[in-house]
Short mmCIF file of C-alpha atoms and ligand atoms in Angstrom, two decimals:
data_model
loop_
_atom_site.label_atom_id
_atom_site.label_comp_id
_atom_site.label_asym_id
_atom_site.label_seq_id
_atom_site.Cartn_x
_atom_site.Cartn_y
_atom_site.Cartn_z
CA UNK A 6 -0.01 -0.04 -0.07
CA UNK A 7 1.07 3.57 -1.02
CA UNK A 8 1.11 6.55 1.11
CA UNK A 9 -1.83 8.69 0.19
CA UNK A 10 -0.45 11.99 0.66
CA UNK A 11 3.21 11.08 -0.96
CA UNK A 12 1.17 9.83 -3.74
CA UNK A 13 -0.91 12.99 -4.15
CA UNK A 14 2.47 14.65 -4.62
CA UNK A 15 3.70 12.34 -7.26
CA UNK A 16 5.77 10.13 -4.98
CA UNK A 17 5.56 6.21 -4.36
CA UNK A 18 6.43 5.89 -0.87
CA UNK A 19 5.32 2.62 1.03
CA UNK A 20 2.67 3.00 3.83
CA UNK A 21 3.58 1.92 7.36
CA UNK A 22 0.10 2.22 8.68
CA UNK A 23 -3.53 1.81 7.35
CA UNK A 24 -6.18 3.70 9.40
CA UNK A 25 -9.10 1.76 8.54
CA UNK A 26 -11.92 4.14 10.01
CA UNK A 27 -10.31 7.00 8.00
CA UNK A 28 -9.28 4.90 4.96
CA UNK A 29 -5.88 6.37 5.37
CA UNK A 30 -2.66 4.87 4.34
CA UNK A 31 0.37 6.68 5.51
CA UNK A 32 4.14 6.77 5.49
CA UNK A 33 6.27 7.25 8.54
CA UNK A 34 6.79 10.99 8.22
CA UNK A 35 3.15 11.46 7.13
CA UNK A 36 1.41 9.58 9.88
CA UNK A 37 3.74 11.46 12.52
CA UNK A 38 2.53 14.89 10.90
CA UNK A 39 -1.06 13.58 10.87
CA UNK A 40 -0.93 12.32 14.37
CA UNK A 41 0.55 15.68 15.79
CA UNK A 42 -1.95 17.63 13.51
CA UNK A 43 -4.97 15.66 15.08
CA UNK A 44 -3.69 16.30 18.49
CA UNK A 45 -3.34 20.22 17.97
CA UNK A 46 -6.88 20.05 16.64
CA UNK A 47 -8.31 18.30 19.45
CA UNK A 48 -6.72 20.77 21.88
CA UNK A 49 -8.09 23.63 19.97
CA UNK A 50 -11.48 22.29 19.31
CA UNK A 51 -12.16 21.44 22.88
CA UNK A 52 -10.17 24.48 24.10
CA UNK A 53 -7.96 22.37 26.39
CA UNK A 54 -5.21 24.86 26.95
CA UNK A 55 -3.55 27.68 25.52
CA UNK A 56 -0.11 27.94 24.11
CA UNK A 57 1.06 30.17 27.38
CA UNK A 58 -0.02 27.69 29.73
CA UNK A 59 2.45 25.18 31.19
CA UNK A 60 1.15 21.85 31.45
CA UNK A 61 1.70 18.95 33.91
CA UNK A 62 1.63 15.63 31.94
CA UNK A 63 0.65 12.84 34.04
CA UNK A 64 3.00 9.90 33.06
CA UNK A 65 2.72 6.20 34.09
CA UNK A 66 5.63 4.98 31.94
CA UNK A 67 3.29 3.43 29.48
CA UNK A 68 2.81 4.10 25.82
CA UNK A 69 -0.01 6.47 26.06
CA UNK A 70 1.25 8.85 28.47
CA UNK A 71 4.84 9.09 27.05
CA UNK A 72 3.51 9.46 23.41
CA UNK A 73 1.31 12.28 24.80
CA UNK A 74 4.38 14.00 26.68
CA UNK A 75 6.25 13.61 23.60
CA UNK A 76 3.63 15.10 21.07
CA UNK A 77 2.85 18.03 23.30
CA UNK A 78 6.44 18.69 23.62
CA UNK A 79 6.74 18.57 19.92
CA UNK A 80 3.98 20.83 19.54
CA UNK A 81 5.81 23.48 21.43
CA UNK A 82 4.01 23.41 24.66
CA UNK A 83 5.96 23.81 28.07
CA UNK A 84 5.50 20.56 29.57
CA UNK A 85 6.56 18.94 32.81
CA UNK A 86 6.05 15.25 33.50
CA UNK A 87 4.57 14.14 36.75
CA UNK A 88 4.87 10.45 37.97
CA UNK A 89 3.37 8.83 41.12
CA UNK A 90 5.70 6.26 42.30
CA UNK A 91 3.32 3.72 43.76
CA UNK A 92 5.67 1.19 45.49
CA UNK A 93 4.47 -1.59 43.77
CA UNK A 94 7.35 -4.35 44.14
CA UNK A 95 5.45 -7.24 41.78
CA UNK A 96 7.35 -7.57 38.51
CA UNK A 97 9.73 -4.54 39.85
CA UNK A 98 6.81 -2.52 38.49
CA UNK A 99 7.22 0.76 40.22
CA UNK A 100 11.00 0.62 39.94
CA UNK A 101 10.91 0.15 36.25
CA UNK A 102 7.95 2.72 35.49
CA UNK A 103 10.00 5.32 37.27
CA UNK A 104 13.23 4.25 35.30
CA UNK A 105 11.37 4.42 32.23
CA UNK A 106 9.86 8.13 32.95
CA UNK A 107 13.13 9.30 33.97
CA UNK A 108 14.94 8.08 30.82
CA UNK A 109 12.26 9.67 28.74
CA UNK A 110 12.47 12.89 30.42
CA UNK A 111 16.03 13.02 29.97
CA UNK A 112 15.66 12.17 26.25
CA UNK A 113 13.27 15.28 25.64
CA UNK A 114 15.28 17.31 28.21
CA UNK A 115 12.16 18.16 30.16
CA UNK A 116 11.78 18.01 33.99
CA UNK A 117 9.90 15.01 35.65
CA UNK A 118 8.41 15.69 39.18
CA UNK A 119 8.04 12.46 41.11
CA UNK A 120 5.92 11.76 44.02
CA UNK A 121 7.04 8.77 45.83
CA UNK A 122 4.21 7.37 47.85
CA UNK A 123 6.51 5.19 50.22
CA UNK A 124 8.78 8.07 51.11
CA UNK A 125 6.08 10.83 51.40
CA UNK A 126 3.33 8.74 52.89
CA UNK A 127 5.00 6.00 54.49
CA UNK A 128 3.13 3.23 52.62
CA UNK A 129 2.77 1.65 49.04
CA UNK A 130 -0.39 1.67 47.28
CA UNK A 131 -1.00 -1.91 48.16
CA UNK A 132 -0.53 -1.13 51.80
CA UNK A 133 -2.63 1.92 51.82
CA UNK A 134 -5.33 -0.08 49.82
CA UNK A 135 -5.27 -3.14 52.26
CA UNK A 136 -5.59 -0.41 55.20
CA UNK A 137 -8.40 1.32 53.47
CA UNK A 138 -10.69 -1.83 53.71
CA UNK A 139 -11.81 -1.19 49.95
CA UNK A 140 -11.38 -4.24 47.95
CA UNK A 141 -10.70 -2.73 44.65
CA UNK A 142 -7.12 -1.49 44.78
CA UNK A 143 -7.30 -0.04 41.40
CA UNK A 144 -10.07 2.27 42.58
CA UNK A 145 -8.10 3.31 45.64
CA UNK A 146 -4.97 3.96 43.45
CA UNK A 147 -7.20 6.15 41.26
CA UNK A 148 -8.59 8.16 43.95
CA UNK A 149 -4.75 8.74 45.15
CA UNK A 150 -3.52 9.61 41.74
CA UNK A 151 -6.40 11.94 41.26
CA UNK A 152 -5.82 13.34 44.61
CA UNK A 153 -1.93 13.99 43.80
CA UNK A 154 -2.42 15.29 40.46
CA UNK A 155 -4.59 18.15 41.88
CA UNK A 156 -2.27 18.61 44.97
CA UNK A 157 0.73 18.83 42.60
CA UNK A 158 -1.00 21.59 40.39
CA UNK A 159 -2.10 23.50 43.47
CA UNK A 160 1.48 23.71 44.89
CA UNK A 161 3.30 24.16 41.73
CA UNK A 162 0.97 26.69 40.18
CA UNK A 163 -0.39 24.35 37.33
CA UNK A 164 -3.99 24.98 35.88
CA UNK A 165 -4.04 22.10 33.74
CA UNK A 166 -3.09 18.39 33.94
CA UNK A 167 -2.87 16.32 31.02
CA UNK A 168 -3.73 12.24 31.14
CA UNK A 169 -2.86 9.86 28.19
CA UNK A 170 -6.55 8.29 28.10
CA UNK A 171 -7.18 7.01 24.64
CA UNK A 172 -10.41 6.29 22.52
CA UNK A 173 -10.39 2.49 23.58
CA UNK A 174 -10.59 3.64 27.22
CA UNK A 175 -12.96 6.68 26.73
CA UNK A 176 -15.51 4.46 24.43
CA UNK A 177 -15.32 1.38 26.84
CA UNK A 178 -16.06 3.68 29.77
CA UNK A 179 -19.04 5.20 27.78
CA UNK A 180 -20.41 1.82 26.80
CA UNK A 181 -20.12 0.80 30.74
CA UNK A 182 -21.66 4.16 31.92
CA UNK A 183 -24.44 3.82 29.14
CA UNK A 184 -25.19 0.22 30.04
CA UNK A 185 -25.94 1.03 33.87
CA UNK A 186 -27.24 4.44 33.00
CA UNK A 187 -24.75 6.52 35.24
CA UNK A 188 -26.32 9.72 34.50
CA UNK A 189 -23.76 11.69 36.71
CA UNK A 190 -20.63 9.90 35.18
CA UNK A 191 -22.13 10.49 31.60
CA UNK A 192 -22.40 14.07 32.47
CA UNK A 193 -18.78 14.17 33.51
CA UNK A 194 -17.44 12.28 30.76
CA UNK A 195 -15.44 14.67 28.45
CA UNK A 196 -12.02 15.30 27.17
CA UNK A 197 -11.84 18.39 29.41
CA UNK A 198 -13.00 18.59 32.91
CA UNK A 199 -12.94 22.15 33.74
CA UNK A 200 -11.28 23.50 36.80
CA UNK A 201 -13.72 24.07 39.57
CA UNK A 202 -13.69 24.37 43.33
CA UNK A 203 -10.07 24.18 43.76
CA UNK A 204 -9.42 21.28 41.32
CA UNK A 205 -7.39 21.59 38.39
CA UNK A 206 -8.55 21.37 34.71
CA UNK A 207 -8.09 17.68 33.35
CA UNK A 208 -7.70 17.17 29.75
CA UNK A 209 -7.22 14.06 27.66
CA UNK A 210 -5.94 15.23 24.33
CA UNK A 211 -5.55 11.62 23.08
CA UNK A 212 -9.34 10.69 23.66
CA UNK A 213 -9.79 10.33 19.81
CA UNK A 214 -6.98 8.21 19.18
CA UNK A 215 -7.11 4.22 19.10
CA UNK A 216 -4.36 2.33 21.03
CA UNK A 217 -3.11 1.13 17.79
CA UNK A 218 -2.36 4.57 16.42
CA UNK A 219 -0.56 5.59 19.85
CA UNK A 220 1.49 2.52 19.80
CA UNK A 221 2.37 3.20 16.21
CA UNK A 222 3.32 6.70 16.97
CA UNK A 223 5.50 5.31 20.05
CA UNK A 224 7.18 2.90 17.85
CA UNK A 225 7.84 5.09 14.97
CA UNK A 226 9.45 7.95 17.34
CA UNK A 227 11.55 5.14 19.16
CA UNK A 228 9.84 5.86 22.50
CA UNK A 229 10.93 3.39 25.19
CA UNK A 230 8.07 2.65 27.03
CA UNK A 231 6.90 0.04 29.75
CA UNK A 232 5.04 -2.72 28.13
CA UNK A 233 3.91 -4.55 31.16
CA UNK A 234 0.81 -3.01 33.01
CA UNK A 235 0.46 -3.05 36.88
CA UNK A 236 0.55 -6.47 38.48
CA UNK A 237 -2.77 -5.48 40.39
CA UNK A 238 -4.84 -5.02 37.26
CA UNK A 239 -7.00 -7.97 37.16
CA UNK A 240 -9.24 -8.83 34.34
CA UNK A 241 -11.27 -5.71 34.96
CA UNK A 242 -14.97 -5.36 33.38
CA UNK A 243 -13.64 -2.52 31.16
CA UNK A 244 -11.57 -5.29 29.34
CA UNK A 245 -15.17 -6.95 28.73
CA UNK A 246 -16.37 -3.54 27.17
CA UNK A 247 -13.27 -3.11 25.00
CA UNK A 248 -13.67 -6.72 23.73
CA UNK A 249 -17.23 -5.84 22.73
CA UNK A 250 -16.21 -2.70 21.15
CA UNK A 251 -13.33 -4.35 19.18
CA UNK A 252 -15.78 -6.83 17.78
CA UNK A 253 -18.18 -4.04 16.60
CA UNK A 254 -15.23 -2.09 15.19
CA UNK A 255 -13.93 -5.17 13.31
CA UNK A 256 -17.46 -5.44 11.56
CA UNK A 257 -18.13 -1.71 11.31
CA UNK A 258 -14.90 0.27 11.31
CA UNK A 259 -15.36 3.88 12.94
CA UNK A 260 -17.67 2.47 15.50
CA UNK A 261 -15.74 3.62 18.38
CA UNK A 262 -15.02 7.03 17.14
CA UNK A 263 -18.46 7.63 15.95
CA UNK A 264 -19.96 6.36 19.32
CA UNK A 265 -17.71 8.72 21.43
CA UNK A 266 -17.86 11.76 19.28
CA UNK A 267 -21.64 11.71 18.71
CA UNK A 268 -22.28 10.93 22.55
CA UNK A 269 -20.39 14.45 23.13
CA UNK A 270 -22.22 16.13 20.54
CA UNK A 271 -25.82 14.77 21.02
CA UNK A 272 -26.05 13.01 24.15
CA UNK A 273 -23.71 14.44 26.85
CA UNK A 274 -25.46 18.04 26.96
CA UNK A 275 -28.41 16.33 28.27
CA UNK A 276 -26.59 15.01 31.00
CA UNK A 277 -24.33 18.01 31.49
CA UNK A 278 -26.53 20.00 34.02
CA UNK A 279 -25.62 17.30 36.60
CA UNK A 280 -22.21 18.86 36.51
CA UNK A 281 -23.56 22.28 37.34
CA UNK A 282 -25.19 21.03 40.31
CA UNK A 283 -21.83 20.02 42.06
CA UNK A 284 -21.71 20.10 45.68
CA UNK A 285 -20.12 22.84 47.78
CA UNK A 286 -16.80 21.78 49.00
CA UNK A 287 -14.83 22.92 51.84
CA UNK A 288 -10.89 22.77 52.60
CA UNK A 289 -9.80 19.32 54.16
CA UNK A 290 -8.60 20.39 57.85
CA UNK A 291 -5.42 18.47 57.34
CA UNK A 292 -4.07 18.88 53.79
CA UNK A 293 -6.20 21.76 52.64
CA UNK A 294 -7.35 20.16 49.44
CA UNK A 295 -11.00 20.64 48.43
CA UNK A 296 -13.36 17.96 50.17
CA UNK A 297 -17.02 17.22 50.97
CA UNK A 298 -16.09 16.19 54.40
CA UNK A 299 -14.09 18.07 57.10
CA UNK A 300 -11.40 15.65 56.28
CA UNK A 301 -10.62 14.56 52.72
CA UNK A 302 -10.88 10.97 51.88
CA UNK A 303 -7.07 10.47 51.24
CA UNK A 304 -6.24 11.94 54.69
CA UNK A 305 -8.81 9.80 56.35
CA UNK A 306 -7.37 6.88 54.90
CA UNK A 307 -3.73 7.81 55.79
CA UNK A 308 -5.02 8.67 59.57
CA UNK A 309 -6.65 5.33 59.84
CA UNK A 310 -3.29 3.57 58.76
CA UNK A 311 -1.49 5.49 61.22
CA UNK A 312 -3.66 4.34 64.17
CA UNK A 313 -3.44 0.92 63.11
CA UNK A 314 0.12 0.70 63.30
P1 AMP B 23 -4.62 4.20 33.66
O1 AMP B 23 -5.80 4.38 34.41
O2 AMP B 23 -3.44 3.38 34.11
O3 AMP B 23 -4.85 3.69 32.29
O4 AMP B 23 -3.93 5.67 33.50
C1 AMP B 23 -4.49 6.71 32.74
C2 AMP B 23 -3.62 7.75 32.69
O5 AMP B 23 -3.39 8.28 34.06
C3 AMP B 23 -2.35 7.61 31.92
O6 AMP B 23 -2.28 7.81 30.63
C4 AMP B 23 -1.58 8.42 32.69
O7 AMP B 23 -1.76 9.82 32.11
C5 AMP B 23 -2.04 8.77 34.22
N1 AMP B 23 -1.18 7.72 35.09
C6 AMP B 23 -1.46 6.43 35.32
N2 AMP B 23 -0.51 5.90 36.12
C7 AMP B 23 0.03 6.90 36.45
C8 AMP B 23 1.19 7.37 37.57
N3 AMP B 23 1.66 6.22 38.21
N4 AMP B 23 1.79 8.46 37.62
C9 AMP B 23 1.38 9.66 37.06
N5 AMP B 23 0.40 9.42 36.27
C10 AMP B 23 -0.34 8.28 35.90
FE1 FES B 24 -2.69 1.62 40.71
FE2 FES B 24 -2.08 -0.77 39.62
S1 FES B 24 -2.62 -0.36 41.75
S2 FES B 24 -1.97 1.15 38.82
ZN1 ZN B 25 4.09 10.17 2.91
ZN1 ZN B 26 -6.79 16.00 52.93
#
């Protein structure tokens, strides 16, 4: 297959990728160009951030977040990486994640801010999850990561934090929220969650890219990412939704993108009022972060752990 853009310019260059739902075959250079243009388009269309804003990019060491950091850096944004080192020893997961992020930050010459849970809190995420009494370690981990992203933004003067969520993640989440008619979650599902009540703006510039497109971008740019996921991530139900969507995508290319985009355009506005009716928040008496209770969930969990020891 030949690159469509090269062909239009009278050159015969072999394509390295065929994007089925766009019916687009591209060579390496034109794929990278297309990918970065699409990123810039999503940022502009959804008013994610301005050129003069500095951006905290939350990086796990995986393909999505490192590719995001790379693309934003290439697009000329002032980026800072932020990595939460969770203290997970299985498969040396946290050690390798941190090393991968550090190496990448050196490669692009941008600073990496690291929050080490064991050093700062005295516990790993696994110990925290155990002590919290909540069974689902991933959801405890998610709460802590979101809290730390907000805290870092507040302490270091960032208005915006970017995460590497992709179309596979977003469409699977949408399917799961729709099947259960989670009105509140549907109202909040958007590539931009505006800043409010002391929380930083959260943006997902890769929400319209499939995993395959991101892996291709990472490989073509020689981004060294960690291939193994977290050892605690069990066969989550989200995998089931991803599988169902992959089946539909196979038969009807473009399903995922259509499902998500049409939701944003036609359905989400109906649920959006839920967002405007957010609860009044106070400052947590311990850490000062916004919270519905006098002491926030993170501080409550940490206090409980201290009492138990
Ligand atoms: P996940 O929920 O693991 O798919 O991660 C979603 C996004 O959250 C990633 O693309 C990153 O932007 C961010 N993220 C995940 N893990 C970490 C971490 N340990 N430190 C900082 N950001 C993270
Ligand atoms: Fe948080 Fe696995 S426990 S990523
Ligand atoms: Zn080309
Ligand atoms: Zn607190």
